[in-house]
Amino acid sequence: MAEPENKQEKEYASYELNANGIKAHIHIVDNGGFVLSYRVSLPGLGDATRILITSLRQELLRLVPIDTSKISSQEYVDELHKKYTEAASVVIDRYLPGTSKETKGTLVAYIINIMLGLGDLEVLLADDNLEEIAVNSSRDGIWVFHKKFGWCKSDLKMISEEAIYDDAEQIGRRVGRQISTLAPLMDAELGDGSRVNATLYPVSQGGNTITIRKFAKNPWTMPALVANGTVSAEIASLAWLCIQNEISMLVSGGTASGKTSFLNAMSVFMPSSHRVISIEETRELTLPSFLQWVPMLTRQANSEGKGEISLYNLMINALRQRPDIILVGEIRSKWDAQTLFEAIHTGHAVYGTMHADNVQDTVVRMTNPPIELPKVMLNSIGGIMTLFRHRRLGIRRVLETGELTSSGDANVLYRWNMRNDNFAQISNMTRLAEVISLYGGYTYNEIIDDIKEKSRILSWMVANKVTGVDDAGYIIAKYYKNKDDVVKIVDDNAPFTPNMLK
C-alpha cells in the first residue's frame, strides 16, 4: 500500500478493488486542499505505459476492427474480447519486450478496458463506494462522489478531449444514442443500468464532459433506510400500510435527494401476488426477485426524429398489461400527471417521483404550469414523502411526510428535526385514515396498532441486519402469507436465520 505523500497528509481510507482483471489500490487522503483526494494506484501500470498503450488504440482497431452494428450483441462482444486478448499479446511483445507474465496479464486487461470498456473510468466504475463519476474536461482531474466522504478529486485525468468524446460516443453507440457537434447533448446508460450524461464543447465551455450516476448493485430497502436514519420505523410502517391497501403515493425531493432509491425501497412492501410494471427513462429500480415485475424504458428518437417512446406512451401501454401496481420513475409533464391519475382512477395503485422541496411544494408543482392539474384531483393520492439531501452533513432524510385532504391541500404529518436528527409527529391523520379505513376496514385505533406492529417488525429486521432486497422482501412476503408467524418471531426476538425464508 502506498503511504501518504507527506507527513501533513491524513489518510481516511484505503482499499483494493478489481477492475476487469486490473488490481487497483485506492487511498482517500486529506492533503490540505478544500476537498479530499481520491488516489488510484495501478501496480504494473505507470503513467508512461498507460499513455503508450492508449496511443496504440488505432493500431489495435486495424488489427481487430469493430462492427458498430453488432456491438449491442453480447455474443459479438465476447468474440471481440477473445480477439483483442490475442492482439494485445502481440502488441505488448512488439512494443514492450521482456514483460513478465504477471505484468503482461495486467496490460492485456488494461487494453481490453480501453478497447471494449471506458479505459481508466473502469476502475472508478468498479468501486462500489462511489455514487457519481464526473469528467469535467481533460485539463481537470476526474471527480467522484464517495458514499462516505462526498465529493473527492481523483488523480486520474482523461488524456485528451478526443478521448472523452470517444468514450461518450462508445457509450451512446451501444444503446442507439448519438453525440456529435450537431447533437452535443446525450443521455444514455451503461450495460449495468448506470445513467450517463455527456456534453461536447462549446456547449460545455470548459471542455467535453461525461457524468455517470452509478447503478446500485445492492439496492436500498426500507429496513436499510431505517438502519441508516433516513426514515423512522414508524414512517416506513405508514408507507407499508398504504402499499398493503393499494393507496397511491408520491415521493418528492430535490436532485440526488434519494427519491428513486426510496421508491425502490418501498417495493419490498409490495405483495408477491401483484403484477408490477415500472416505467423509467433510465433503469434505476431493482425489485425483489420473487415479484412479477415488468420493467419498461423510454427511448429517444433516432437521427431522423423517429422511433421515440415517451413516458406517456409507456404509461398508456402499461394500462393494457393488467398491472396491479405501476411505478413511474419521474413525473415531469402534464401528460405524465394526467395519465398517472387516469391509472389511479381506473383502479391501479401508482407510486411515482417528482422534483419538489417539501410536501406543500409538491402540491404547488402539481397544480401550476407546466403540470397544472386541478387541485381537487390530487385527493386520489394518499400520501407524499419528501426526501432531503443535506450536503454538508452528507446525509439523506425524509424531510416531510404528508397526506392530501379531500380538497387537495397538504397536511404534514411528520417532519425531520435537524437539531436532534429525529422525526417529530406534527399532526394526526385525517383524510389518509379515512381512505385506509375505507379500503382496509380498519378503525382509527386499529390503524395505529397496525403501524406499531409493523414498526416492531422493521426494527427487528434492522437489529438482525435483514436489509438485502431479497431477504427483506421474503420476510414481508411471509408476513402477507402468515402474519402470525412473523409477529411471533418478532415478539420472541428470535434471531434471523435463512430457514425463515423457506
Tab-separated table of C-alpha atoms in Angstrom, residues 177-428:
chain	number	residue	atom	x	y	z
A	177	ARG	CA	-27.832	7.122	-28.935
A	178	GLN	CA	-25.704	9.630	-30.822
A	179	ILE	CA	-23.488	12.503	-29.777
A	180	SER	CA	-21.860	14.869	-32.278
A	181	THR	CA	-21.267	18.552	-32.949
A	182	LEU	CA	-24.825	18.721	-34.297
A	183	ALA	CA	-26.233	16.852	-31.269
A	184	PRO	CA	-23.815	17.771	-28.442
A	185	LEU	CA	-26.021	16.582	-25.568
A	186	MET	CA	-26.656	12.926	-24.774
A	187	ASP	CA	-28.433	10.910	-22.094
A	188	ALA	CA	-27.682	7.199	-22.142
A	189	GLU	CA	-26.991	4.270	-19.858
A	190	LEU	CA	-24.320	1.643	-19.358
A	191	GLY	CA	-24.970	-2.075	-19.510
A	192	ASP	CA	-25.344	-2.264	-15.724
A	193	GLY	CA	-28.015	0.450	-15.709
A	194	SER	CA	-25.778	3.358	-14.674
A	195	ARG	CA	-27.047	6.701	-16.011
A	196	VAL	CA	-24.778	8.699	-18.301
A	197	ASN	CA	-24.942	12.325	-19.403
A	198	ALA	CA	-22.415	13.668	-21.915
A	199	THR	CA	-21.840	17.127	-23.402
A	200	LEU	CA	-19.452	18.465	-26.016
A	201	TYR	CA	-17.546	21.745	-26.328
A	202	PRO	CA	-18.564	24.529	-26.949
A	203	VAL	CA	-21.937	23.770	-25.311
A	204	SER	CA	-19.924	22.902	-22.191
A	205	GLN	CA	-17.399	25.732	-22.254
A	206	GLY	CA	-14.740	24.037	-20.132
A	207	GLY	CA	-14.468	21.045	-22.446
A	208	ASN	CA	-16.193	17.749	-23.175
A	209	THR	CA	-17.893	16.141	-20.170
A	210	ILE	CA	-19.179	12.766	-19.016
A	211	THR	CA	-21.235	12.364	-15.836
A	212	ILE	CA	-22.062	8.843	-14.665
A	213	ARG	CA	-24.551	8.145	-11.887
A	214	LYS	CA	-23.728	4.606	-10.911
A	215	PHE	CA	-26.383	1.931	-10.696
A	216	ALA	CA	-26.619	0.496	-7.171
A	217	LYS	CA	-25.717	-3.205	-7.263
A	218	ASN	CA	-27.199	-3.573	-3.792
A	219	PRO	CA	-30.398	-1.521	-3.960
A	220	TRP	CA	-31.758	0.191	-0.892
A	221	THR	CA	-34.512	-1.490	1.100
A	222	MET	CA	-36.711	0.105	3.740
A	223	PRO	CA	-35.012	-1.736	6.640
A	224	ALA	CA	-31.652	-0.428	5.351
A	225	LEU	CA	-33.015	3.142	5.241
A	226	VAL	CA	-34.356	2.772	8.783
A	227	ALA	CA	-30.950	1.454	9.869
A	228	ASN	CA	-29.052	4.455	8.487
A	229	GLY	CA	-31.512	7.005	9.837
A	230	THR	CA	-33.062	8.106	6.528
A	231	VAL	CA	-36.541	7.323	7.826
A	232	SER	CA	-38.071	6.178	11.108
A	233	ALA	CA	-39.651	2.744	11.508
A	234	GLU	CA	-42.986	4.462	12.208
A	235	ILE	CA	-42.992	6.481	8.970
A	236	ALA	CA	-41.796	3.461	6.977
A	237	SER	CA	-44.639	1.440	8.508
A	238	LEU	CA	-47.157	4.047	7.383
A	239	ALA	CA	-45.837	3.642	3.814
A	240	TRP	CA	-46.107	-0.146	4.251
A	241	LEU	CA	-49.735	0.139	5.368
A	242	CYS	CA	-50.549	2.334	2.356
A	243	ILE	CA	-48.944	-0.095	-0.090
A	244	GLN	CA	-50.654	-3.073	1.558
A	245	ASN	CA	-54.005	-1.341	0.990
A	246	GLU	CA	-53.097	-0.170	-2.550
A	247	ILE	CA	-53.147	3.526	-1.710
A	248	SER	CA	-51.156	5.578	-4.229
A	249	MET	CA	-48.271	7.766	-3.068
A	250	LEU	CA	-45.731	10.262	-4.412
A	251	VAL	CA	-42.069	10.547	-3.431
A	252	SER	CA	-40.706	14.037	-3.988
A	253	GLY	CA	-37.391	15.777	-3.353
A	254	GLY	CA	-34.542	17.685	-4.923
A	255	THR	CA	-31.871	16.382	-7.314
A	256	ALA	CA	-29.920	13.428	-5.857
A	257	SER	CA	-32.032	13.510	-2.687
A	258	GLY	CA	-32.737	9.779	-2.961
A	259	LYS	CA	-36.253	9.808	-4.468
A	260	THR	CA	-35.757	6.795	-6.716
A	261	SER	CA	-33.818	4.907	-4.034
A	262	PHE	CA	-36.713	5.468	-1.633
A	263	LEU	CA	-39.240	4.318	-4.250
A	264	ASN	CA	-37.103	1.221	-4.764
A	265	ALA	CA	-37.004	0.649	-1.004
A	266	MET	CA	-40.814	0.827	-0.874
A	267	SER	CA	-41.029	-2.061	-3.345
A	268	VAL	CA	-40.236	-4.648	-0.627
A	269	PHE	CA	-43.722	-3.919	0.778
A	270	MET	CA	-45.457	-4.942	-2.454
A	271	PRO	CA	-47.372	-8.241	-2.237
A	272	SER	CA	-45.887	-11.080	-4.278
A	273	SER	CA	-49.352	-11.785	-5.707
A	274	HIS	CA	-49.337	-8.411	-7.522
A	275	ARG	CA	-48.168	-7.675	-11.067
A	276	VAL	CA	-45.826	-4.676	-11.051
A	277	ILE	CA	-44.880	-2.584	-14.083
A	278	SER	CA	-42.175	0.065	-13.769
A	279	ILE	CA	-41.689	2.920	-16.232
A	280	GLU	CA	-38.394	4.797	-16.309
A	281	GLU	CA	-36.267	6.940	-18.589
A	282	THR	CA	-33.137	5.140	-17.388
A	283	ARG	CA	-33.090	1.876	-15.457
A	284	GLU	CA	-32.694	2.556	-11.725
A	285	LEU	CA	-35.188	0.310	-9.955
A	286	THR	CA	-34.309	-3.201	-8.752
A	287	LEU	CA	-37.257	-5.043	-7.235
A	288	PRO	CA	-37.207	-8.290	-5.208
A	289	SER	CA	-36.729	-11.298	-7.471
A	290	PHE	CA	-39.941	-13.037	-6.359
A	291	LEU	CA	-42.181	-10.227	-7.641
A	292	GLN	CA	-43.921	-10.449	-11.012
A	293	TRP	CA	-42.163	-7.373	-12.379
A	294	VAL	CA	-42.090	-5.941	-15.916
A	295	PRO	CA	-39.503	-3.116	-16.234
A	296	MET	CA	-40.013	-0.733	-19.177
A	297	LEU	CA	-37.781	2.055	-20.507
A	298	THR	CA	-38.380	5.083	-22.698
A	299	ARG	CA	-36.466	5.527	-25.956
A	300	GLN	CA	-35.210	8.662	-27.660
A	301	ALA	CA	-35.858	9.371	-31.322
A	302	ASN	CA	-33.202	8.321	-33.841
A	303	SER	CA	-31.214	10.734	-36.007
A	304	GLU	CA	-34.225	11.024	-38.333
A	305	GLY	CA	-36.515	12.010	-35.471
A	306	LYS	CA	-38.357	8.683	-35.484
A	307	GLY	CA	-38.882	5.869	-33.021
A	308	GLU	CA	-39.333	7.869	-29.821
A	309	ILE	CA	-41.111	6.062	-26.965
A	310	SER	CA	-42.076	8.552	-24.261
A	311	LEU	CA	-43.022	8.077	-20.620
A	312	TYR	CA	-46.590	8.888	-21.648
A	313	ASN	CA	-46.542	6.151	-24.336
A	314	LEU	CA	-45.349	3.591	-21.808
A	315	MET	CA	-47.918	4.595	-19.199
A	316	ILE	CA	-50.743	4.151	-21.723
A	317	ASN	CA	-49.291	0.786	-22.749
A	318	ALA	CA	-48.847	-0.329	-19.125
A	319	LEU	CA	-52.582	0.077	-18.514
A	320	ARG	CA	-53.174	-2.636	-21.132
A	321	GLN	CA	-50.926	-5.144	-19.347
A	322	ARG	CA	-53.256	-5.748	-16.388
A	323	PRO	CA	-50.977	-4.260	-13.736
A	324	ASP	CA	-51.844	-4.124	-10.048
A	325	ILE	CA	-49.102	-1.600	-9.320
A	326	ILE	CA	-47.439	0.942	-11.614
A	327	LEU	CA	-44.133	2.593	-10.678
A	328	VAL	CA	-43.242	5.818	-12.504
A	329	GLY	CA	-39.610	6.920	-12.469
A	330	GLU	CA	-40.374	10.629	-12.613
A	331	ILE	CA	-43.413	12.800	-13.374
A	332	ARG	CA	-42.428	15.868	-15.374
A	333	SER	CA	-45.164	16.898	-17.755
A	334	LYS	CA	-48.901	17.487	-17.728
A	335	TRP	CA	-49.361	14.380	-19.873
A	336	ASP	CA	-47.390	12.248	-17.387
A	337	ALA	CA	-49.506	13.512	-14.483
A	338	GLN	CA	-52.823	13.148	-16.283
A	339	THR	CA	-52.013	9.584	-17.290
A	340	LEU	CA	-50.890	8.807	-13.748
A	341	PHE	CA	-54.214	9.982	-12.322
A	342	GLU	CA	-56.093	8.135	-15.052
A	343	ALA	CA	-54.298	4.972	-13.902
A	344	ILE	CA	-55.295	5.660	-10.291
A	345	HIS	CA	-58.920	6.321	-11.207
A	346	THR	CA	-59.109	3.054	-13.163
A	347	GLY	CA	-58.236	1.082	-10.051
A	348	HIS	CA	-54.439	0.858	-10.075
A	349	ALA	CA	-52.048	1.687	-7.247
A	350	VAL	CA	-49.446	4.118	-8.597
A	351	TYR	CA	-46.194	5.176	-6.974
A	352	GLY	CA	-44.026	7.813	-8.611
A	353	THR	CA	-41.410	10.505	-8.041
A	354	MET	CA	-41.156	14.177	-8.893
A	355	HIS	CA	-38.962	17.166	-8.094
A	356	ALA	CA	-40.221	19.280	-5.170
A	357	ASP	CA	-38.640	20.562	-1.962
A	358	ASN	CA	-41.398	19.706	0.528
A	359	VAL	CA	-44.952	18.372	0.752
A	360	GLN	CA	-46.594	21.745	0.107
A	361	ASP	CA	-44.246	22.472	-2.804
A	362	THR	CA	-45.251	19.112	-4.318
A	363	VAL	CA	-48.875	20.288	-4.376
A	364	VAL	CA	-47.810	23.652	-5.837
A	365	ARG	CA	-45.843	21.950	-8.609
A	366	MET	CA	-48.696	19.601	-9.458
A	367	THR	CA	-51.250	22.443	-9.654
A	368	ASN	CA	-49.178	25.051	-11.541
A	369	PRO	CA	-47.582	25.112	-15.022
A	370	PRO	CA	-46.240	23.050	-16.651
A	371	ILE	CA	-48.262	20.258	-14.963
A	372	GLU	CA	-51.250	22.396	-13.969
A	373	LEU	CA	-53.713	19.816	-12.627
A	374	PRO	CA	-56.915	20.854	-10.815
A	375	LYS	CA	-56.157	20.686	-7.083
A	376	VAL	CA	-59.266	18.599	-6.408
A	377	MET	CA	-57.726	15.769	-8.494
A	378	LEU	CA	-54.871	15.383	-6.017
A	379	ASN	CA	-57.035	13.776	-3.346
A	380	SER	CA	-56.671	10.445	-5.150
A	381	ILE	CA	-53.066	10.454	-3.915
A	382	GLY	CA	-52.963	9.135	-0.369
A	383	GLY	CA	-49.639	10.452	0.831
A	384	ILE	CA	-46.473	12.334	-0.095
A	385	MET	CA	-42.982	11.697	1.250
A	386	THR	CA	-40.319	14.315	0.581
A	387	LEU	CA	-36.621	13.404	0.613
A	388	PHE	CA	-33.882	15.858	1.538
A	389	ARG	CA	-30.142	15.640	0.971
A	390	HIS	CA	-28.030	17.554	3.494
A	391	ARG	CA	-24.839	18.095	1.505
A	392	ARG	CA	-22.761	19.492	4.368
A	393	LEU	CA	-23.503	16.548	6.657
A	394	GLY	CA	-23.562	14.019	3.812
A	395	ILE	CA	-26.908	12.521	4.854
A	396	ARG	CA	-30.353	11.983	3.320
A	397	ARG	CA	-33.551	12.184	5.319
A	398	VAL	CA	-37.319	12.010	4.799
A	399	LEU	CA	-37.890	15.712	5.394
A	400	GLU	CA	-41.685	15.593	5.490
A	401	THR	CA	-44.453	13.016	5.304
A	402	GLY	CA	-47.903	14.318	4.461
A	403	GLU	CA	-51.409	13.444	3.391
A	404	LEU	CA	-53.730	15.165	0.938
A	405	THR	CA	-57.116	16.366	2.107
A	406	SER	CA	-60.335	15.948	0.131
A	407	SER	CA	-59.779	19.459	-1.297
A	408	GLY	CA	-56.257	18.561	-2.478
A	409	ASP	CA	-54.445	20.587	0.191
A	410	ALA	CA	-51.417	19.210	2.035
A	411	ASN	CA	-51.409	18.243	5.695
A	412	VAL	CA	-47.929	17.491	7.091
A	413	LEU	CA	-47.946	14.504	9.454
A	414	TYR	CA	-44.221	14.110	10.236
A	415	ARG	CA	-41.211	16.411	9.855
A	416	TRP	CA	-37.484	15.812	10.330
A	417	ASN	CA	-35.861	17.860	13.087
A	418	MET	CA	-32.272	18.655	12.151
A	419	ARG	CA	-31.233	19.691	15.676
A	420	ASN	CA	-31.688	16.236	17.173
A	421	ASP	CA	-31.914	14.219	13.949
A	422	ASN	CA	-35.282	12.684	14.698
A	423	PHE	CA	-38.747	12.632	13.152
A	424	ALA	CA	-41.465	14.520	15.007
A	425	GLN	CA	-45.189	13.995	14.507
A	426	ILE	CA	-46.796	17.323	13.527
A	427	SER	CA	-50.438	16.301	13.227
A	428	ASN	CA	-52.750	13.306	13.210
